[in-house]
């Protein structure tokens, strides 16, 4: 079961979110050999996406991965409310949705 987390993306700024992957007893899960994917879209059924998340595993044995959207990419996003999710593909090819929710893009003033 995925976690629900609504996020705010500031248009024109780098978005970064650290994700800690833990089991039901709150112990870190080793994510060596894992990959991650995530997108933001206007609606679940939208064929076009607003952005892709980039992922960097910073501590595989500690279950730590960082999701990022560059300032260039957030700068091209439209302000408003969107949906997103982040999925984890484990080394055995099983896929788990880690997070989902609303992504609110706030407009940039400084250009």
Coordinates of C-alpha atoms in Angstrom, one line a residue, residues 3-89:
X3 CA 1.8 6.3 1.3
X4 CA -0.2 9.5 0.6
X5 CA 1.8 12.7 0.5
X6 CA 0.7 15.9 -1.1
X7 CA 3.7 18.0 -2.3
X8 CA 4.3 21.6 -3.4
X9 CA 6.6 22.2 -6.4
X10 CA 7.9 25.8 -6.7
X11 CA 8.0 26.7 -10.4
X12 CA 11.5 27.6 -11.4
X13 CA 13.1 26.1 -8.3
X14 CA 14.8 22.7 -7.8
X15 CA 12.4 20.2 -6.2
X16 CA 14.1 17.7 -3.8
X17 CA 12.5 15.1 -1.5
X18 CA 14.4 12.5 0.5
X19 CA 12.6 9.1 0.7
X20 CA 13.5 6.6 3.4
X21 CA 12.2 3.1 2.7
X22 CA 11.5 1.0 5.7
X23 CA 9.7 -2.2 6.6
X24 CA 6.7 -2.5 9.0
X25 CA 9.0 -2.6 12.0
X26 CA 10.6 0.7 10.9
X27 CA 13.9 -1.0 9.9
X28 CA 15.6 0.3 6.7
X29 CA 15.2 -1.8 3.6
X30 CA 18.3 -2.4 1.5
X31 CA 17.5 -1.0 -2.0
X32 CA 20.7 -2.2 -3.8
X33 CA 19.8 -3.2 -7.4
X34 CA 16.5 -1.2 -7.2
X35 CA 15.3 1.5 -9.6
X36 CA 12.7 4.2 -9.2
X37 CA 10.3 6.1 -11.5
X38 CA 7.8 8.9 -11.0
X39 CA 5.8 11.4 -12.9
X40 CA 3.5 14.4 -12.5
X41 CA 0.4 14.7 -14.7
X42 CA -2.7 16.9 -14.8
X43 CA -5.0 14.0 -14.2
X44 CA -4.4 10.2 -13.8
X45 CA -5.6 9.5 -17.3
X46 CA -3.7 12.4 -19.0
X47 CA -1.5 11.3 -21.9
X48 CA 1.0 14.1 -21.4
X49 CA 3.2 14.6 -18.3
X50 CA 4.2 17.8 -16.6
X51 CA 7.5 16.3 -15.3
X52 CA 9.6 13.2 -14.5
X53 CA 11.3 12.8 -11.2
X54 CA 15.1 11.9 -11.3
X55 CA 16.3 9.5 -8.6
X56 CA 19.6 9.2 -6.8
X57 CA 20.2 6.3 -4.3
X58 CA 22.4 7.9 -1.7
X59 CA 22.5 5.1 0.9
X60 CA 21.3 1.7 -0.6
X61 CA 21.8 -0.3 2.6
X62 CA 20.0 2.4 4.6
X63 CA 17.1 2.6 2.1
X64 CA 17.6 6.3 1.2
X65 CA 16.8 7.7 -2.2
X66 CA 16.4 11.3 -3.3
X67 CA 13.7 12.4 -5.8
X68 CA 14.5 15.5 -7.8
X69 CA 13.1 17.7 -10.5
X70 CA 15.5 20.3 -11.9
X71 CA 14.8 24.0 -11.8
X72 CA 14.7 24.0 -15.6
X73 CA 12.0 21.4 -15.6
X74 CA 9.9 23.0 -12.8
X75 CA 10.2 26.3 -14.7
X76 CA 8.4 24.8 -17.7
X77 CA 5.5 23.4 -15.5
X78 CA 2.2 25.1 -15.5
X79 CA 1.0 26.4 -12.1
X80 CA -1.9 24.5 -10.6
X81 CA -2.9 21.2 -9.1
X82 CA -1.7 17.9 -10.5
X83 CA -1.3 14.2 -9.5
X84 CA 1.9 12.2 -9.1
X85 CA 3.2 8.9 -8.0
X86 CA 6.6 7.3 -7.3
X87 CA 7.2 3.6 -8.0
X88 CA 10.0 1.3 -6.7
X89 CA 11.2 -1.6 -8.9

